[in-house]
Amino acid sequence: MFSMKPKTQNLKPCIFDLDGVIVDTAKYHYLAWRKLANELGFEFTKEQNELFKGVSRKRCLEILLDIGKVEATQEQFDRWMVEKNEDYLSYIEDMDESEILPDVVKVLEYLKDKNTPLALGSASKNAKPILEKVKLLPYFDAIVDGTDVAKAKPDPEVFLIAAQKMDTRPENCIVFEDAVAGIQAANNAGMTSIGIGDAKTLSEADYVFKDFTEISVEFLNKLTNGAKSISTP
Ligand code: BG6
Ligand code: MG
């Protein structure tokens, strides 16, 4: 059974995805996959990259090889996973606070100030080092990343574990996501889903904002106080 702490009863806990929500690392994942695709002799477009958002590294490589119609031995598959990650790590090596997306810190500060429980729910195995680099680790009460989950988004596992770690029920939680698979994972968990990005792409979300600069304090207040439906401009 879940225990009900007064704090989590009053304010709805918020779960943030990392890549493409907190930091603009989605572009580096894309560059690294495109490099591998080009080495294997085919193109990989930004449109195709949408399918990779929120999806585990292993699943991404499977999709990439499908796109390029490339057959791989287990040894090649494992090597390309390592190669992609090493390339990705080289892009994020010198990452700092300047790569935090606009108004993310403002929103985190605001929520933290009100004692809103905050968690990270990311598919990435690189999530913790990235949060350390951009100095946002202290904001989070719970971190769930690619090292904690067996099932990739749209499976709700990552967000369900985050709810558990915050000692709250899934339906209390609010998820901020930029990926279609991530919005589906939040919906599958029975949580409120907030899409960050393109409204058409993220049409399954309960609410969509282009970025955090579009989210008003009034909206955040209503959201974390559990308002059922909030009108947005
Ligand atoms: C997600 C990204 O956050 O993490 C995906 O949106 C990525 O594109 C996945 O594939 C896994 O990341 P990593 O860092 O473990 O390769
Ligand atoms: Mg993301």
XYZ file of C-alpha atoms and ligand atoms in Angstrom:
250
model
C 0.000 0.000 0.000
C 1.058 3.574 -0.620
C 1.396 5.726 2.453
C -0.177 9.164 2.158
C 2.095 11.918 3.377
C 0.340 15.261 3.849
C 2.853 16.956 1.546
C 2.065 14.692 -1.435
C -1.663 14.862 -0.762
C -1.711 18.615 -1.096
C 0.589 19.238 -3.998
C 0.698 17.024 -7.033
C 4.213 15.658 -7.557
C 5.872 16.513 -10.869
C 7.985 14.151 -12.949
C 10.297 15.567 -15.597
C 11.767 13.817 -18.577
C 15.371 14.915 -19.227
C 16.354 14.877 -22.914
C 14.425 17.572 -24.786
C 12.583 18.780 -21.670
C 15.268 19.928 -19.234
C 18.238 20.033 -21.586
C 18.549 20.200 -25.344
C 20.347 16.871 -25.656
C 17.845 15.468 -28.187
C 19.939 17.146 -30.899
C 23.092 15.313 -29.766
C 21.325 11.948 -29.744
C 20.220 12.758 -33.304
C 23.728 13.724 -34.455
C 25.213 10.535 -33.000
C 22.582 8.272 -34.620
C 22.924 10.118 -37.942
C 26.700 9.624 -37.885
C 26.262 5.884 -37.356
C 23.607 5.696 -40.103
C 25.895 7.526 -42.530
C 28.774 5.178 -41.672
C 26.472 2.264 -42.430
C 25.599 3.896 -45.765
C 22.155 5.464 -45.325
C 20.456 8.721 -44.356
C 18.650 9.371 -41.092
C 16.283 12.336 -41.033
C 15.006 14.601 -38.254
C 11.496 13.287 -38.916
C 12.685 9.710 -38.371
C 14.426 10.908 -35.206
C 11.015 11.728 -33.651
C 10.559 7.954 -33.245
C 13.754 7.816 -31.204
C 12.673 10.339 -28.581
C 12.049 8.718 -25.219
C 13.076 5.322 -26.583
C 15.895 3.224 -25.085
C 19.303 3.072 -26.757
C 18.844 -0.589 -27.687
C 15.401 -0.007 -29.213
C 16.739 3.035 -31.114
C 19.455 0.928 -32.738
C 16.900 -1.736 -33.693
C 14.747 0.942 -35.376
C 17.798 2.501 -37.057
C 18.883 -0.827 -38.544
C 15.308 -1.401 -39.749
C 15.322 1.995 -41.467
C 18.647 1.207 -43.183
C 17.643 -2.417 -43.836
C 20.912 -3.473 -42.227
C 21.335 -6.937 -40.756
C 23.668 -7.110 -37.768
C 25.381 -9.857 -35.849
C 25.155 -9.600 -32.045
C 28.795 -8.501 -31.994
C 28.139 -5.674 -34.493
C 24.974 -4.636 -32.652
C 26.819 -4.353 -29.350
C 29.722 -2.487 -30.970
C 27.416 0.056 -32.666
C 25.604 0.690 -29.364
C 28.964 1.497 -27.750
C 30.060 3.586 -30.744
C 26.884 5.673 -30.695
C 27.154 6.256 -26.974
C 30.825 7.248 -27.157
C 29.995 9.725 -29.884
C 27.062 11.076 -27.836
C 29.295 11.388 -24.764
C 31.789 13.423 -26.772
C 29.015 15.941 -27.573
C 27.940 16.286 -23.934
C 31.434 16.244 -22.454
C 31.640 20.013 -21.924
C 27.980 20.533 -21.224
C 27.094 23.163 -18.631
C 24.153 25.197 -17.293
C 23.925 27.135 -20.567
C 22.295 24.068 -22.163
C 19.336 24.077 -19.794
C 16.240 24.910 -21.831
C 14.550 28.326 -21.320
C 12.660 28.859 -18.049
C 13.264 25.298 -16.800
C 15.140 26.596 -13.750
C 12.392 29.159 -13.110
C 9.741 26.413 -13.082
C 11.851 24.060 -10.932
C 12.590 26.886 -8.479
C 8.924 27.808 -8.278
C 7.776 24.223 -7.657
C 10.582 23.549 -5.177
C 9.746 26.714 -3.307
C 6.214 25.414 -2.784
C 7.566 22.025 -1.608
C 6.266 20.155 -4.641
C 7.850 16.690 -4.783
C 9.987 16.498 -7.934
C 11.306 13.460 -9.791
C 13.229 12.757 -12.937
C 11.851 10.021 -15.219
C 14.235 9.422 -18.094
C 15.043 6.532 -20.418
C 18.674 7.629 -20.517
C 21.495 5.800 -18.804
C 23.403 9.092 -18.960
C 20.794 11.057 -16.980
C 22.637 11.441 -13.670
C 25.951 12.685 -15.103
C 24.028 15.168 -17.267
C 22.076 16.513 -14.270
C 25.387 16.858 -12.437
C 26.972 18.741 -15.334
C 24.099 21.235 -15.497
C 23.934 21.398 -11.680
C 20.257 20.434 -11.390
C 20.673 17.212 -9.412
C 19.780 18.846 -6.030
C 16.294 19.800 -7.257
C 15.088 16.204 -7.473
C 13.700 14.081 -4.646
C 13.846 10.968 -6.825
C 15.743 9.988 -9.950
C 14.588 7.148 -12.193
C 16.682 6.578 -15.300
C 17.567 4.005 -17.936
C 19.543 1.997 -15.395
C 16.397 1.415 -13.278
C 13.903 0.191 -15.858
C 13.397 -2.980 -17.842
C 10.591 -1.708 -20.081
C 10.964 1.324 -22.329
C 8.395 4.124 -22.768
C 5.499 3.932 -23.797
C 5.491 1.373 -21.000
C 4.643 3.340 -17.823
C 7.325 1.596 -15.709
C 9.706 4.571 -15.418
C 6.959 6.901 -14.167
C 5.372 4.290 -11.892
C 8.725 3.769 -10.165
C 9.072 7.549 -9.808
C 5.628 7.740 -8.143
C 6.582 4.895 -5.830
C 9.858 6.604 -4.910
C 7.927 9.785 -4.067
C 5.526 7.750 -1.984
C 2.481 8.794 -3.954
C -0.193 7.320 -6.200
C 0.327 7.441 -9.983
C -2.884 9.426 -10.569
C -1.503 12.239 -8.401
C 1.493 12.777 -10.682
C 2.093 15.273 -13.458
C 4.566 14.379 -16.203
C 6.477 16.823 -18.436
C 7.528 15.107 -21.683
C 8.719 15.973 -25.197
C 8.342 12.495 -26.735
C 5.248 10.803 -28.121
C 6.333 7.574 -26.381
C 6.772 9.540 -23.143
C 3.295 11.095 -23.298
C 1.867 7.627 -23.948
C 3.838 6.267 -20.963
C 2.412 9.014 -18.725
C -1.114 8.359 -19.993
C -0.633 4.611 -19.533
C 0.421 5.305 -15.939
C -2.823 7.246 -15.364
C -0.895 10.495 -14.808
C -1.554 13.996 -16.136
C 0.608 14.530 -19.225
C 2.120 17.858 -20.242
C 3.684 17.880 -23.703
C 6.659 20.150 -24.299
C 7.031 20.751 -28.030
C 4.848 20.605 -31.098
C 1.088 20.438 -30.387
C 0.368 18.253 -33.420
C 3.098 15.731 -32.617
C 2.089 15.608 -28.949
C -1.684 15.639 -29.503
C -2.183 12.753 -27.031
C -1.028 14.963 -24.116
C -3.521 16.544 -21.703
C -1.856 19.936 -22.272
C 0.872 21.037 -24.696
C 3.254 23.998 -24.506
C 5.945 24.929 -27.004
C 8.389 25.323 -24.132
C 8.475 26.332 -20.461
C 8.356 30.049 -21.284
C 4.714 29.473 -22.270
C 3.729 27.997 -18.896
C 2.244 30.577 -16.547
C 2.469 30.609 -12.759
C -1.333 30.498 -12.698
C -1.327 27.282 -14.747
C 1.345 25.701 -12.522
C -0.643 26.605 -9.432
C -3.872 25.117 -10.703
C -2.030 22.050 -11.964
C -0.206 21.264 -8.755
C -3.305 21.999 -6.682
C -5.170 19.325 -8.621
C -7.572 21.364 -10.792
C -9.437 18.955 -13.084
C -9.335 20.929 -16.303
C -7.448 24.151 -16.816
C -8.124 26.496 -19.703
C -4.951 27.600 -21.465
C -4.602 30.619 -23.751
C 15.922 9.304 -23.943
C 16.097 9.933 -25.298
O 15.791 10.287 -22.960
O 17.027 8.475 -23.621
C 16.330 8.860 -26.342
O 14.943 10.683 -25.630
C 17.523 8.020 -25.929
O 16.537 9.454 -27.605
C 17.273 7.415 -24.552
O 17.724 6.966 -26.869
C 18.440 6.586 -24.041
O 19.523 7.414 -23.800
P 21.004 6.920 -23.475
O 21.676 8.180 -22.990
O 20.893 5.884 -22.396
O 21.568 6.384 -24.740
Mg 12.734 13.406 -23.987
